[in-house]
């Protein structure tokens, strides 16, 4: 992941920020007597949760470029469809507003995963 990838998701109008705001409505830092110069737990949670709603397919695809040739040289290939585990098992399944979506999001945050976990399954080609 490049610095440009990270920064693209941090802008206030990015798809990731808009989606995250549906799960964690942002509050102004000065509300409830909070000093904007002090650490704010809600801000930290918002920053930590960003990866939970972001998509990383394009980053993974970029990483995978050129990879098939290396794998073929050892007689293997990446399977098109995983059969043991989902490709992105910790990606949110429900959309914001759907029944159970908030609970799914909260469970994901409590689980200690980043949302970037991507599984690849292999097959022999020789």
PDB file of C-alpha atoms in Angstrom:
ATOM      1  CA  UNK A   1       0.000   0.000   0.000  1.00  0.00           C
ATOM      2  CA  UNK A   2       1.456   3.317  -1.019  1.00  0.00           C
ATOM      3  CA  UNK A   3       1.226   6.657   0.757  1.00  0.00           C
ATOM      4  CA  UNK A   4      -1.088   7.796  -2.044  1.00  0.00           C
ATOM      5  CA  UNK A   5      -3.424   4.859  -1.303  1.00  0.00           C
ATOM      6  CA  UNK A   6      -3.511   5.783   2.387  1.00  0.00           C
ATOM      7  CA  UNK A   7      -4.121   9.460   1.735  1.00  0.00           C
ATOM      8  CA  UNK A   8      -6.901   8.802  -0.800  1.00  0.00           C
ATOM      9  CA  UNK A   9      -8.982   7.103   1.899  1.00  0.00           C
ATOM     10  CA  UNK A  10      -8.391   9.833   4.478  1.00  0.00           C
ATOM     11  CA  UNK A  11     -10.030  12.718   2.689  1.00  0.00           C
ATOM     12  CA  UNK A  12     -13.361  13.900   4.128  1.00  0.00           C
ATOM     13  CA  UNK A  13     -15.162  13.179   0.847  1.00  0.00           C
ATOM     14  CA  UNK A  14     -13.642   9.768   0.093  1.00  0.00           C
ATOM     15  CA  UNK A  15     -15.939   6.769  -0.311  1.00  0.00           C
ATOM     16  CA  UNK A  16     -14.295   5.189   2.730  1.00  0.00           C
ATOM     17  CA  UNK A  17     -14.913   8.217   4.968  1.00  0.00           C
ATOM     18  CA  UNK A  18     -18.523   8.522   3.814  1.00  0.00           C
ATOM     19  CA  UNK A  19     -19.188   4.827   4.451  1.00  0.00           C
ATOM     20  CA  UNK A  20     -17.458   4.909   7.838  1.00  0.00           C
ATOM     21  CA  UNK A  21     -19.535   7.941   8.858  1.00  0.00           C
ATOM     22  CA  UNK A  22     -22.645   5.774   8.505  1.00  0.00           C
ATOM     23  CA  UNK A  23     -21.307   3.438  11.201  1.00  0.00           C
ATOM     24  CA  UNK A  24     -19.552   6.036  13.368  1.00  0.00           C
ATOM     25  CA  UNK A  25     -21.122   9.460  12.962  1.00  0.00           C
ATOM     26  CA  UNK A  26     -18.320  11.934  13.522  1.00  0.00           C
ATOM     27  CA  UNK A  27     -18.732  14.505  16.231  1.00  0.00           C
ATOM     28  CA  UNK A  28     -17.078  17.857  16.261  1.00  0.00           C
ATOM     29  CA  UNK A  29     -13.966  17.754  18.453  1.00  0.00           C
ATOM     30  CA  UNK A  30     -15.153  20.650  20.591  1.00  0.00           C
ATOM     31  CA  UNK A  31     -18.441  18.990  21.598  1.00  0.00           C
ATOM     32  CA  UNK A  32     -18.892  17.767  25.161  1.00  0.00           C
ATOM     33  CA  UNK A  33     -16.106  20.057  26.334  1.00  0.00           C
ATOM     34  CA  UNK A  34     -13.391  18.145  24.482  1.00  0.00           C
ATOM     35  CA  UNK A  35     -10.227  20.077  23.802  1.00  0.00           C
ATOM     36  CA  UNK A  36      -9.365  19.612  20.100  1.00  0.00           C
ATOM     37  CA  UNK A  37      -5.665  19.563  21.048  1.00  0.00           C
ATOM     38  CA  UNK A  38      -6.036  16.518  23.325  1.00  0.00           C
ATOM     39  CA  UNK A  39      -6.420  12.893  22.177  1.00  0.00           C
ATOM     40  CA  UNK A  40     -10.054  12.103  21.497  1.00  0.00           C
ATOM     41  CA  UNK A  41     -11.145   8.434  21.842  1.00  0.00           C
ATOM     42  CA  UNK A  42     -13.849   8.866  19.182  1.00  0.00           C
ATOM     43  CA  UNK A  43     -11.329  10.274  16.709  1.00  0.00           C
ATOM     44  CA  UNK A  44      -8.931   7.412  17.426  1.00  0.00           C
ATOM     45  CA  UNK A  45     -11.729   4.855  16.944  1.00  0.00           C
ATOM     46  CA  UNK A  46     -12.703   6.535  13.662  1.00  0.00           C
ATOM     47  CA  UNK A  47      -9.110   6.387  12.407  1.00  0.00           C
ATOM     48  CA  UNK A  48      -8.686   2.766  13.504  1.00  0.00           C
ATOM     49  CA  UNK A  49     -11.976   1.681  11.894  1.00  0.00           C
ATOM     50  CA  UNK A  50     -11.180   3.216   8.506  1.00  0.00           C
ATOM     51  CA  UNK A  51      -9.625   0.010   7.138  1.00  0.00           C
ATOM     52  CA  UNK A  52     -12.703  -1.972   8.160  1.00  0.00           C
ATOM     53  CA  UNK A  53     -14.830  -0.280   5.518  1.00  0.00           C
ATOM     54  CA  UNK A  54     -12.204   0.329   2.829  1.00  0.00           C
ATOM     55  CA  UNK A  55     -11.703  -1.947  -0.162  1.00  0.00           C
ATOM     56  CA  UNK A  56      -8.269  -3.281  -0.973  1.00  0.00           C
ATOM     57  CA  UNK A  57      -8.933  -5.233  -4.179  1.00  0.00           C
ATOM     58  CA  UNK A  58      -7.085  -2.724  -6.361  1.00  0.00           C
ATOM     59  CA  UNK A  59      -4.065  -2.784  -4.043  1.00  0.00           C
ATOM     60  CA  UNK A  60      -4.006  -6.576  -3.952  1.00  0.00           C
ATOM     61  CA  UNK A  61      -4.370  -6.748  -7.752  1.00  0.00           C
ATOM     62  CA  UNK A  62      -1.437  -4.359  -8.132  1.00  0.00           C
ATOM     63  CA  UNK A  63       0.661  -6.530  -5.803  1.00  0.00           C
ATOM     64  CA  UNK A  64      -0.349  -9.645  -7.736  1.00  0.00           C
ATOM     65  CA  UNK A  65       0.884  -8.306 -11.106  1.00  0.00           C
ATOM     66  CA  UNK A  66       3.780 -10.453 -12.263  1.00  0.00           C
ATOM     67  CA  UNK A  67       3.143 -12.950  -9.503  1.00  0.00           C
ATOM     68  CA  UNK A  68       1.606 -15.696 -11.727  1.00  0.00           C
ATOM     69  CA  UNK A  69       4.870 -16.181 -13.626  1.00  0.00           C
ATOM     70  CA  UNK A  70       6.771 -16.768 -10.394  1.00  0.00           C
ATOM     71  CA  UNK A  71       4.190 -19.239  -9.125  1.00  0.00           C
ATOM     72  CA  UNK A  72       3.992 -21.078 -12.456  1.00  0.00           C
ATOM     73  CA  UNK A  73       7.718 -21.710 -12.308  1.00  0.00           C
ATOM     74  CA  UNK A  74       7.122 -23.900  -9.239  1.00  0.00           C
ATOM     75  CA  UNK A  75       4.108 -25.665 -10.771  1.00  0.00           C
ATOM     76  CA  UNK A  76       1.306 -23.830  -8.994  1.00  0.00           C
ATOM     77  CA  UNK A  77      -1.391 -21.291  -9.760  1.00  0.00           C
ATOM     78  CA  UNK A  78      -3.832 -19.222  -7.775  1.00  0.00           C
ATOM     79  CA  UNK A  79      -7.313 -20.758  -7.769  1.00  0.00           C
ATOM     80  CA  UNK A  80     -10.019 -18.598  -9.344  1.00  0.00           C
ATOM     81  CA  UNK A  81     -12.560 -19.469  -6.643  1.00  0.00           C
ATOM     82  CA  UNK A  82     -11.581 -20.276  -3.089  1.00  0.00           C
ATOM     83  CA  UNK A  83     -13.064 -23.483  -1.696  1.00  0.00           C
ATOM     84  CA  UNK A  84     -11.729 -23.484   1.891  1.00  0.00           C
ATOM     85  CA  UNK A  85     -12.137 -19.852   3.000  1.00  0.00           C
ATOM     86  CA  UNK A  86     -13.461 -16.662   1.426  1.00  0.00           C
ATOM     87  CA  UNK A  87     -10.940 -14.414  -0.300  1.00  0.00           C
ATOM     88  CA  UNK A  88     -11.785 -11.526   2.055  1.00  0.00           C
ATOM     89  CA  UNK A  89     -13.278 -13.253   5.126  1.00  0.00           C
ATOM     90  CA  UNK A  90     -13.257 -10.142   7.310  1.00  0.00           C
ATOM     91  CA  UNK A  91     -14.887  -7.817   4.799  1.00  0.00           C
ATOM     92  CA  UNK A  92     -18.260  -6.461   5.889  1.00  0.00           C
ATOM     93  CA  UNK A  93     -21.093  -8.377   4.210  1.00  0.00           C
ATOM     94  CA  UNK A  94     -23.979  -6.049   5.055  1.00  0.00           C
ATOM     95  CA  UNK A  95     -24.439  -2.484   3.852  1.00  0.00           C
ATOM     96  CA  UNK A  96     -24.911   0.386   6.330  1.00  0.00           C
ATOM     97  CA  UNK A  97     -28.563   0.619   7.308  1.00  0.00           C
ATOM     98  CA  UNK A  98     -29.335  -3.058   6.697  1.00  0.00           C
ATOM     99  CA  UNK A  99     -30.574  -5.033   9.709  1.00  0.00           C
ATOM    100  CA  UNK A 100     -27.550  -6.329  11.614  1.00  0.00           C
ATOM    101  CA  UNK A 101     -25.036  -4.103   9.783  1.00  0.00           C
ATOM    102  CA  UNK A 102     -24.069  -2.072  12.860  1.00  0.00           C
ATOM    103  CA  UNK A 103     -23.644  -5.245  14.927  1.00  0.00           C
ATOM    104  CA  UNK A 104     -21.469  -6.777  12.186  1.00  0.00           C
ATOM    105  CA  UNK A 105     -19.314  -3.632  12.120  1.00  0.00           C
ATOM    106  CA  UNK A 106     -18.982  -3.541  15.926  1.00  0.00           C
ATOM    107  CA  UNK A 107     -18.017  -7.245  15.989  1.00  0.00           C
ATOM    108  CA  UNK A 108     -15.360  -6.651  13.335  1.00  0.00           C
ATOM    109  CA  UNK A 109     -13.808  -3.829  15.367  1.00  0.00           C
ATOM    110  CA  UNK A 110     -13.747  -5.952  18.512  1.00  0.00           C
ATOM    111  CA  UNK A 111     -12.180  -8.895  16.676  1.00  0.00           C
ATOM    112  CA  UNK A 112      -8.716  -7.434  16.217  1.00  0.00           C
ATOM    113  CA  UNK A 113      -8.548  -7.879  12.439  1.00  0.00           C
ATOM    114  CA  UNK A 114      -7.671  -5.088  10.060  1.00  0.00           C
ATOM    115  CA  UNK A 115      -9.974  -5.829   7.134  1.00  0.00           C
ATOM    116  CA  UNK A 116      -6.945  -6.162   4.845  1.00  0.00           C
ATOM    117  CA  UNK A 117      -6.668  -9.933   5.290  1.00  0.00           C
ATOM    118  CA  UNK A 118      -6.797 -11.619   1.881  1.00  0.00           C
ATOM    119  CA  UNK A 119      -6.551 -15.370   1.451  1.00  0.00           C
ATOM    120  CA  UNK A 120      -5.265 -17.111  -1.657  1.00  0.00           C
ATOM    121  CA  UNK A 121      -5.741 -20.763  -2.432  1.00  0.00           C
ATOM    122  CA  UNK A 122      -3.439 -22.689  -4.727  1.00  0.00           C
ATOM    123  CA  UNK A 123      -3.694 -25.500  -7.228  1.00  0.00           C
ATOM    124  CA  UNK A 124      -1.089 -27.641  -8.924  1.00  0.00           C
ATOM    125  CA  UNK A 125      -0.664 -27.115 -12.641  1.00  0.00           C
ATOM    126  CA  UNK A 126       1.856 -29.867 -13.322  1.00  0.00           C
TER     127      UNK A 126
END
